[in-house]
PDB file of C-alpha atoms in Angstrom:
ATOM      1  CA  GLY A   1    -106.034   8.241-169.958  1.00  0.00           C
ATOM      2  CA  PHE A   2    -105.718  11.300-168.061  1.00  0.00           C
ATOM      3  CA  ASP A   3    -107.285  14.106-166.355  1.00  0.00           C
ATOM      4  CA  TRP A   4    -105.817  18.003-166.256  1.00  0.00           C
ATOM      5  CA  PRO A   5    -105.994  18.603-162.055  1.00  0.00           C
ATOM      6  CA  SER A   6    -105.493  22.632-163.024  1.00  0.00           C
ATOM      7  CA  ASP A   7    -103.190  24.468-164.993  1.00  0.00           C
ATOM      8  CA  TYR A   8    -100.497  25.202-162.640  1.00  0.00           C
ATOM      9  CA  TRP A   9     -97.524  23.311-164.318  1.00  0.00           C
ATOM     10  CA  PHE A  10     -97.773  24.648-167.345  1.00  0.00           C
ATOM     11  CA  PRO A  11     -95.914  26.430-169.761  1.00  0.00           C
ATOM     12  CA  ASN A  12     -93.058  24.917-167.713  1.00  0.00           C
ATOM     13  CA  PRO A  13     -93.836  21.607-166.707  1.00  0.00           C
ATOM     14  CA  ALA A  14     -91.693  19.404-164.305  1.00  0.00           C
ATOM     15  CA  ILE A  15     -92.659  15.959-164.643  1.00  0.00           C
ATOM     16  CA  VAL A  16     -92.247  13.816-161.411  1.00  0.00           C
ATOM     17  CA  PRO A  17     -92.944  10.476-160.922  1.00  0.00           C
ATOM     18  CA  SER A  18     -95.150   9.140-158.280  1.00  0.00           C
ATOM     19  CA  PRO A  19     -94.539   6.256-155.948  1.00  0.00           C
ATOM     20  CA  ALA A  20     -94.738   2.999-158.018  1.00  0.00           C
ATOM     21  CA  LEU A  21     -98.316   1.301-157.949  1.00  0.00           C
ATOM     22  CA  PRO A  22     -98.636  -1.512-154.785  1.00  0.00           C
ATOM     23  CA  SER A  23     -98.927  -4.858-155.888  1.00  0.00           C
ATOM     24  CA  SER A  24     -97.134  -4.464-159.333  1.00  0.00           C
ATOM     25  CA  GLY A  25    -100.017  -2.641-160.632  1.00  0.00           C
ATOM     26  CA  TRP A  26    -100.234  -1.113-163.830  1.00  0.00           C
ATOM     27  CA  ALA A  27    -101.539   2.343-164.088  1.00  0.00           C
ATOM     28  CA  GLY A  28    -104.515   3.145-166.596  1.00  0.00           C
ATOM     29  CA  GLY A  29    -107.074   5.923-166.512  1.00  0.00           C
ATOM     30  CA  ILE A  30    -105.945   8.807-164.325  1.00  0.00           C
ATOM     31  CA  ALA A  31    -108.325  11.569-162.725  1.00  0.00           C
ATOM     32  CA  ALA A  32    -107.647  14.232-160.318  1.00  0.00           C
ATOM     33  CA  ASP A  33    -109.902  16.723-158.664  1.00  0.00           C
ATOM     34  CA  SER A  34    -109.431  20.526-159.438  1.00  0.00           C
ATOM     35  CA  ALA A  35    -106.817  21.432-156.755  1.00  0.00           C
ATOM     36  CA  GLY A  36    -104.805  18.246-157.857  1.00  0.00           C
ATOM     37  CA  LEU A  37    -104.813  16.701-154.376  1.00  0.00           C
ATOM     38  CA  ASN A  38    -106.318  13.632-154.538  1.00  0.00           C
ATOM     39  CA  ILE A  39    -105.274  11.566-157.946  1.00  0.00           C
ATOM     40  CA  TRP A  40    -107.606   8.256-158.609  1.00  0.00           C
ATOM     41  CA  VAL A  41    -105.904   5.668-160.980  1.00  0.00           C
ATOM     42  CA  VAL A  42    -106.514   2.268-162.879  1.00  0.00           C
ATOM     43  CA  ASP A  43    -105.322  -0.377-161.718  1.00  0.00           C
ATOM     44  CA  ILE A  44    -105.495  -2.569-164.670  1.00  0.00           C
ATOM     45  CA  ILE A  45    -103.256  -5.954-163.808  1.00  0.00           C
ATOM     46  CA  ASN A  46    -105.329  -5.981-160.664  1.00  0.00           C
ATOM     47  CA  GLN A  47    -108.539  -4.832-161.745  1.00  0.00           C
ATOM     48  CA  GLY A  48    -109.727  -1.795-160.073  1.00  0.00           C
ATOM     49  CA  VAL A  49    -108.877   1.842-158.749  1.00  0.00           C
ATOM     50  CA  ARG A  50    -106.437   3.345-156.577  1.00  0.00           C
ATOM     51  CA  THR A  51    -106.142   7.306-155.466  1.00  0.00           C
ATOM     52  CA  ILE A  52    -102.619   8.388-154.186  1.00  0.00           C
ATOM     53  CA  ASN A  53    -102.800  11.864-151.807  1.00  0.00           C
ATOM     54  CA  ASN A  54    -100.408  14.048-153.752  1.00  0.00           C
ATOM     55  CA  THR A  55     -99.003  15.715-150.396  1.00  0.00           C
ATOM     56  CA  THR A  56     -98.055  12.551-148.205  1.00  0.00           C
ATOM     57  CA  GLY A  57     -97.576  10.178-151.900  1.00  0.00           C
ATOM     58  CA  VAL A  58     -99.419   7.727-150.079  1.00  0.00           C
ATOM     59  CA  TRP A  59    -101.546   5.012-152.243  1.00  0.00           C
ATOM     60  CA  SER A  60    -105.127   3.608-150.955  1.00  0.00           C
ATOM     61  CA  ALA A  61    -106.466   0.232-150.849  1.00  0.00           C
ATOM     62  CA  LEU A  62    -107.822  -1.605-154.168  1.00  0.00           C
ATOM     63  CA  LEU A  63    -110.997  -0.341-154.531  1.00  0.00           C
ATOM     64  CA  LYS A  64    -113.465  -1.883-157.428  1.00  0.00           C
ATOM     65  CA  PRO A  65    -117.000  -2.938-157.668  1.00  0.00           C
ATOM     66  CA  ALA A  66    -117.802  -6.755-157.369  1.00  0.00           C
ATOM     67  CA  THR A  67    -118.568  -7.282-161.250  1.00  0.00           C
ATOM     68  CA  LEU A  68    -115.790  -5.240-162.700  1.00  0.00           C
ATOM     69  CA  GLY A  69    -114.216  -6.658-165.754  1.00  0.00           C
ATOM     70  CA  LYS A  70    -111.075  -4.554-167.428  1.00  0.00           C
ATOM     71  CA  PRO A  71    -111.097  -1.264-166.143  1.00  0.00           C
ATOM     72  CA  THR A  72    -109.955   1.349-168.661  1.00  0.00           C
ATOM     73  CA  GLY A  73    -111.251   5.244-168.323  1.00  0.00           C
ATOM     74  CA  LEU A  74    -111.563   7.148-165.174  1.00  0.00           C
ATOM     75  CA  ALA A  75    -112.857  10.466-164.837  1.00  0.00           C
ATOM     76  CA  CYS A  76    -113.923  12.783-161.819  1.00  0.00           C
ATOM     77  CA  ASP A  77    -115.933  15.676-160.759  1.00  0.00           C
ATOM     78  CA  SER A  78    -114.244  19.089-159.684  1.00  0.00           C
ATOM     79  CA  PHE A  79    -114.457  17.875-156.090  1.00  0.00           C
ATOM     80  CA  ALA A  80    -113.916  14.163-156.913  1.00  0.00           C
ATOM     81  CA  SER A  81    -117.329  13.752-155.307  1.00  0.00           C
ATOM     82  CA  THR A  82    -117.842  11.387-158.013  1.00  0.00           C
ATOM     83  CA  ILE A  83    -115.650   8.817-159.815  1.00  0.00           C
ATOM     84  CA  TRP A  84    -116.867   7.154-163.147  1.00  0.00           C
ATOM     85  CA  LEU A  85    -115.049   4.179-163.906  1.00  0.00           C
ATOM     86  CA  ALA A  86    -115.594   2.518-167.373  1.00  0.00           C
ATOM     87  CA  ASP A  87    -115.321  -1.470-167.933  1.00  0.00           C
ATOM     88  CA  GLU A  88    -113.939  -2.342-171.618  1.00  0.00           C
ATOM     89  CA  THR A  89    -114.960  -5.978-170.886  1.00  0.00           C
ATOM     90  CA  ASN A  90    -118.858  -5.729-169.456  1.00  0.00           C
ATOM     91  CA  LYS A  91    -119.063  -2.753-171.621  1.00  0.00           C
ATOM     92  CA  CYS A  92    -120.347  -0.586-168.997  1.00  0.00           C
ATOM     93  CA  LEU A  93    -119.808   2.464-166.658  1.00  0.00           C
ATOM     94  CA  PHE A  94    -119.856   2.323-162.994  1.00  0.00           C
ATOM     95  CA  SER A  95    -119.629   5.407-159.961  1.00  0.00           C
ATOM     96  CA  TYR A  96    -117.927   5.440-156.797  1.00  0.00           C
ATOM     97  CA  SER A  97    -118.646   7.828-153.941  1.00  0.00           C
ATOM     98  CA  PRO A  98    -115.417   8.186-152.276  1.00  0.00           C
ATOM     99  CA  LEU A  99    -117.831   9.898-149.081  1.00  0.00           C
ATOM    100  CA  ASN A 100    -119.975   6.815-148.743  1.00  0.00           C
ATOM    101  CA  THR A 101    -117.357   4.634-150.214  1.00  0.00           C
ATOM    102  CA  THR A 102    -120.070   2.824-152.260  1.00  0.00           C
ATOM    103  CA  TRP A 103    -120.309   1.709-155.735  1.00  0.00           C
ATOM    104  CA  ALA A 104    -123.420   1.982-158.137  1.00  0.00           C
ATOM    105  CA  GLY A 105    -124.148   0.584-161.090  1.00  0.00           C
ATOM    106  CA  PRO A 106    -123.342  -1.554-164.066  1.00  0.00           C
ATOM    107  CA  PHE A 107    -124.740   1.148-166.148  1.00  0.00           C
ATOM    108  CA  THR A 108    -124.998  -0.612-169.420  1.00  0.00           C
ATOM    109  CA  PRO A 109    -126.321   1.653-172.730  1.00  0.00           C
ATOM    110  CA  PRO A 110    -128.834   0.231-174.916  1.00  0.00           C
ATOM    111  CA  GLY A 111    -128.106  -1.383-178.366  1.00  0.00           C
ATOM    112  CA  SER A 112    -124.621  -3.103-178.971  1.00  0.00           C
ATOM    113  CA  ALA A 113    -122.371  -1.147-177.177  1.00  0.00           C
ATOM    114  CA  GLY A 114    -118.369  -1.615-178.014  1.00  0.00           C
ATOM    115  CA  ARG A 115    -115.053  -1.424-175.803  1.00  0.00           C
ATOM    116  CA  PHE A 116    -115.474   1.075-173.530  1.00  0.00           C
ATOM    117  CA  GLN A 117    -111.954   3.821-173.625  1.00  0.00           C
ATOM    118  CA  GLN A 118    -111.546   7.267-171.999  1.00  0.00           C
ATOM    119  CA  VAL A 119    -113.685   8.342-169.671  1.00  0.00           C
ATOM    120  CA  ALA A 120    -114.666  12.304-169.386  1.00  0.00           C
ATOM    121  CA  CYS A 121    -117.103  14.419-167.477  1.00  0.00           C
ATOM    122  CA  ASP A 122    -117.701  18.161-167.109  1.00  0.00           C
ATOM    123  CA  THR A 123    -117.129  19.986-163.175  1.00  0.00           C
ATOM    124  CA  THR A 124    -120.465  18.910-162.174  1.00  0.00           C
ATOM    125  CA  GLY A 125    -119.886  15.288-162.621  1.00  0.00           C
ATOM    126  CA  THR A 126    -123.366  14.736-164.228  1.00  0.00           C
ATOM    127  CA  ASN A 127    -122.773  14.681-167.645  1.00  0.00           C
ATOM    128  CA  VAL A 128    -120.298  11.715-168.791  1.00  0.00           C
ATOM    129  CA  TRP A 129    -118.776  11.072-172.080  1.00  0.00           C
ATOM    130  CA  VAL A 130    -117.289   7.951-172.933  1.00  0.00           C
ATOM    131  CA  ALA A 131    -115.232   6.754-175.909  1.00  0.00           C
ATOM    132  CA  ASP A 132    -116.789   3.676-178.121  1.00  0.00           C
ATOM    133  CA  TYR A 133    -113.980   1.941-179.608  1.00  0.00           C
ATOM    134  CA  ASP A 134    -115.694  -0.547-181.580  1.00  0.00           C
ATOM    135  CA  ASN A 135    -118.624   1.759-182.613  1.00  0.00           C
ATOM    136  CA  ASN A 136    -116.584   4.363-183.638  1.00  0.00           C
ATOM    137  CA  CYS A 137    -118.346   7.130-181.956  1.00  0.00           C
ATOM    138  CA  VAL A 138    -118.490   8.744-177.952  1.00  0.00           C
ATOM    139  CA  ARG A 139    -121.823   8.260-176.072  1.00  0.00           C
ATOM    140  CA  HIS A 140    -122.945  10.416-173.755  1.00  0.00           C
ATOM    141  CA  PHE A 141    -124.542   9.466-169.886  1.00  0.00           C
ATOM    142  CA  ASN A 142    -126.530  11.518-167.639  1.00  0.00           C
ATOM    143  CA  GLY A 143    -125.300  10.928-164.072  1.00  0.00           C
ATOM    144  CA  ALA A 144    -127.848  12.736-162.710  1.00  0.00           C
ATOM    145  CA  THR A 145    -130.905  10.439-164.210  1.00  0.00           C
ATOM    146  CA  ASN A 146    -128.285   7.339-164.688  1.00  0.00           C
ATOM    147  CA  THR A 147    -129.596   7.340-167.960  1.00  0.00           C
ATOM    148  CA  TRP A 148    -127.985   6.856-171.605  1.00  0.00           C
ATOM    149  CA  ASP A 149    -128.533   9.077-174.564  1.00  0.00           C
ATOM    150  CA  ALA A 150    -129.812   6.759-177.501  1.00  0.00           C
ATOM    151  CA  THR A 151    -127.641   9.007-179.873  1.00  0.00           C
ATOM    152  CA  LEU A 152    -123.998   7.517-180.907  1.00  0.00           C
ATOM    153  CA  TYR A 153    -122.008  11.079-181.370  1.00  0.00           C
ATOM    154  CA  THR A 154    -119.692  10.824-184.226  1.00  0.00           C
ATOM    155  CA  ASP A 155    -119.433  13.033-187.836  1.00  0.00           C
ATOM    156  CA  GLY A 156    -119.007   9.498-189.131  1.00  0.00           C
ATOM    157  CA  THR A 157    -115.342   9.821-189.893  1.00  0.00           C
ATOM    158  CA  ILE A 158    -114.258   8.726-186.089  1.00  0.00           C
ATOM    159  CA  SER A 159    -112.577   5.461-186.226  1.00  0.00           C
ATOM    160  CA  GLN A 160    -111.656   3.549-183.106  1.00  0.00           C
ATOM    161  CA  PRO A 161    -111.740   6.322-180.805  1.00  0.00           C
ATOM    162  CA  THR A 162    -109.690   6.082-177.416  1.00  0.00           C
ATOM    163  CA  GLY A 163    -109.486   9.876-176.217  1.00  0.00           C
ATOM    164  CA  VAL A 164    -112.449  12.190-174.808  1.00  0.00           C
ATOM    165  CA  ALA A 165    -112.384  15.203-172.959  1.00  0.00           C
ATOM    166  CA  VAL A 166    -115.433  17.826-171.924  1.00  0.00           C
ATOM    167  CA  TYR A 167    -114.668  21.373-171.689  1.00  0.00           C
ATOM    168  CA  GLY A 168    -117.811  23.675-170.069  1.00  0.00           C
ATOM    169  CA  SER A 169    -121.432  22.494-169.890  1.00  0.00           C
ATOM    170  CA  MET A 170    -124.393  21.319-171.910  1.00  0.00           C
ATOM    171  CA  ALA A 171    -125.396  24.412-172.732  1.00  0.00           C
ATOM    172  CA  ASN A 172    -122.449  25.880-174.264  1.00  0.00           C
ATOM    173  CA  GLY A 173    -119.467  23.322-173.614  1.00  0.00           C
ATOM    174  CA  TRP A 174    -117.491  21.037-176.657  1.00  0.00           C
ATOM    175  CA  VAL A 175    -116.616  17.676-176.512  1.00  0.00           C
ATOM    176  CA  TYR A 176    -113.202  16.855-177.687  1.00  0.00           C
ATOM    177  CA  VAL A 177    -112.013  13.222-179.219  1.00  0.00           C
ATOM    178  CA  MET A 178    -108.900  11.565-180.184  1.00  0.00           C
ATOM    179  CA  ASP A 179    -108.916   8.554-182.777  1.00  0.00           C
ATOM    180  CA  GLY A 180    -104.941   8.769-183.347  1.00  0.00           C
ATOM    181  CA  GLN A 181    -105.406  10.010-186.752  1.00  0.00           C
ATOM    182  CA  ASN A 182    -107.453  13.185-185.896  1.00  0.00           C
ATOM    183  CA  LEU A 183    -108.633  15.848-183.100  1.00  0.00           C
ATOM    184  CA  TYR A 184    -112.411  16.100-183.314  1.00  0.00           C
ATOM    185  CA  TYR A 185    -114.206  18.799-181.632  1.00  0.00           C
ATOM    186  CA  TYR A 186    -118.129  18.886-181.013  1.00  0.00           C
ATOM    187  CA  ASN A 187    -120.209  21.818-179.873  1.00  0.00           C
ATOM    188  CA  ILE A 188    -122.805  20.561-177.814  1.00  0.00           C
ATOM    189  CA  ALA A 189    -125.265  23.024-178.117  1.00  0.00           C
ATOM    190  CA  ALA A 190    -124.818  23.442-182.052  1.00  0.00           C
ATOM    191  CA  GLY A 191    -124.615  19.808-182.632  1.00  0.00           C
ATOM    192  CA  THR A 192    -122.021  20.260-184.950  1.00  0.00           C
ATOM    193  CA  TRP A 193    -118.860  18.653-185.522  1.00  0.00           C
ATOM    194  CA  ALA A 194    -115.238  19.819-187.112  1.00  0.00           C
ATOM    195  CA  ARG A 195    -112.011  18.129-186.940  1.00  0.00           C
ATOM    196  CA  GLN A 196    -108.362  18.800-186.881  1.00  0.00           C
ATOM    197  CA  VAL A 197    -105.648  16.698-188.543  1.00  0.00           C
ATOM    198  CA  LEU A 198    -102.784  15.981-186.307  1.00  0.00           C
ATOM    199  CA  PRO A 199     -99.622  17.441-186.969  1.00  0.00           C
ATOM    200  CA  GLY A 200     -97.030  16.102-188.996  1.00  0.00           C
ATOM    201  CA  LYS A 201     -95.416  12.866-186.940  1.00  0.00           C
ATOM    202  CA  LEU A 202     -98.571  12.730-185.192  1.00  0.00           C
ATOM    203  CA  SER A 203    -100.721  10.992-187.307  1.00  0.00           C
ATOM    204  CA  GLY A 204    -101.244   7.372-186.726  1.00  0.00           C
ATOM    205  CA  ASP A 205     -98.291   7.351-184.314  1.00  0.00           C
ATOM    206  CA  GLY A 206    -101.003   6.225-181.298  1.00  0.00           C
ATOM    207  CA  SER A 207    -101.629   9.601-179.914  1.00  0.00           C
ATOM    208  CA  GLN A 208    -104.673   8.443-177.127  1.00  0.00           C
ATOM    209  CA  SER A 209    -105.464  10.303-174.318  1.00  0.00           C
ATOM    210  CA  LEU A 210    -106.928  14.061-174.109  1.00  0.00           C
ATOM    211  CA  ALA A 211    -107.193  16.188-171.291  1.00  0.00           C
ATOM    212  CA  VAL A 212    -109.060  20.076-171.200  1.00  0.00           C
ATOM    213  CA  ASP A 213    -107.208  22.916-169.100  1.00  0.00           C
ATOM    214  CA  PRO A 214    -109.567  25.230-167.311  1.00  0.00           C
ATOM    215  CA  THR A 215    -109.378  27.689-170.335  1.00  0.00           C
ATOM    216  CA  GLY A 216    -110.048  25.156-172.910  1.00  0.00           C
ATOM    217  CA  SER A 217    -106.830  24.116-174.328  1.00  0.00           C
ATOM    218  CA  VAL A 218    -106.288  20.501-175.168  1.00  0.00           C
ATOM    219  CA  LEU A 219    -103.432  18.302-174.004  1.00  0.00           C
ATOM    220  CA  TRP A 220    -102.893  14.891-175.106  1.00  0.00           C
ATOM    221  CA  ALA A 221    -100.590  11.925-174.808  1.00  0.00           C
ATOM    222  CA  ASN A 222     -98.238  10.707-177.542  1.00  0.00           C
ATOM    223  CA  PRO A 223     -97.137   6.994-176.256  1.00  0.00           C
ATOM    224  CA  VAL A 224     -94.935   6.368-179.189  1.00  0.00           C
ATOM    225  CA  PHE A 225     -92.788   9.270-178.878  1.00  0.00           C
ATOM    226  CA  GLY A 226     -93.011   9.847-175.303  1.00  0.00           C
ATOM    227  CA  SER A 227     -94.384  13.166-174.834  1.00  0.00           C
ATOM    228  CA  LEU A 228     -97.351  15.579-174.485  1.00  0.00           C
ATOM    229  CA  TYR A 229     -98.798  17.753-176.681  1.00  0.00           C
ATOM    230  CA  TYR A 230    -100.547  20.965-175.776  1.00  0.00           C
ATOM    231  CA  TRP A 231    -102.882  22.990-178.159  1.00  0.00           C
ATOM    232  CA  THR A 232    -104.408  25.849-176.974  1.00  0.00           C
ATOM    233  CA  LEU A 233    -107.770  27.248-177.888  1.00  0.00           C
ATOM    234  CA  PRO A 234    -108.822  30.679-178.908  1.00  0.00           C
ATOM    235  CA  GLY A 235    -111.444  32.072-176.252  1.00  0.00           C
ATOM    236  CA  GLY A 236    -111.625  28.769-174.344  1.00  0.00           C
ATOM    237  CA  GLY A 237    -113.390  26.385-176.594  1.00  0.00           C
ATOM    238  CA  GLY A 238    -113.468  25.698-180.073  1.00  0.00           C
ATOM    239  CA  VAL A 239    -110.770  25.044-183.214  1.00  0.00           C
ATOM    240  CA  PRO A 240    -107.514  23.827-181.702  1.00  0.00           C
ATOM    241  CA  ILE A 241    -103.721  25.800-182.834  1.00  0.00           C
ATOM    242  CA  ASN A 242    -100.306  25.785-182.158  1.00  0.00           C
ATOM    243  CA  PRO A 243     -99.505  22.591-180.722  1.00  0.00           C
ATOM    244  CA  THR A 244     -96.412  22.654-178.505  1.00  0.00           C
ATOM    245  CA  GLU A 245     -94.667  19.577-178.004  1.00  0.00           C
ATOM    246  CA  TYR A 246     -93.115  18.523-174.462  1.00  0.00           C
ATOM    247  CA  TRP A 247     -90.881  16.117-173.935  1.00  0.00           C
ATOM    248  CA  ILE A 248     -91.054  12.929-170.684  1.00  0.00           C
ATOM    249  CA  PRO A 249     -87.616  12.636-169.462  1.00  0.00           C
ATOM    250  CA  TRP A 250     -87.772   8.704-169.213  1.00  0.00           C
TER     251      TRP A 250
END
């Protein structure tokens, strides 16, 4: 998974590798503050989270709550004042305060939760959305009250979603969902769904993680073809158009 710190490297992206994770770590979800200076990464092998300073290139020590199982998705607000972490094993969320260096949670949804995948939140960090792989939906968590919506958000055709991204607020925003076959978009205020079939070779190829830039355009990762795809959205939010592919030079 990944998050979009800003639109500073498009339309001519330069893919620059970071120093390797310590202790033979394996990177999973990723998030960044709005300046792109502090980057948070899930370390799947060592079961925790690390942060790297984009200026110094130095990794932090491993951070983890005591009861964490397998970490997957990661998200943060614009100032990285709250970090949200999904736990696939325990089917719950945790939050971390970098200022106070404290964890909160686990926050477990009502009913039968599935395996949590990518996490996304709005700029305030209080509206958190999680891809629930087994229940074919996304869930909403209110970080201000630490409560889950009872609603399972889906159009009825989402199948095993892995990616989720948010643009805007609860009043006028959109939630984007990827399930490997389609890109779905949910108008939060109107409560309506629509979907876009992935173009050509992308359908069923394992396209997974999503991010949204400050203009409301969608970026997603394609692990099979080793590339990133960028879909512009007219007026910020809404129906995606004009997919563009950027190859990652591995």
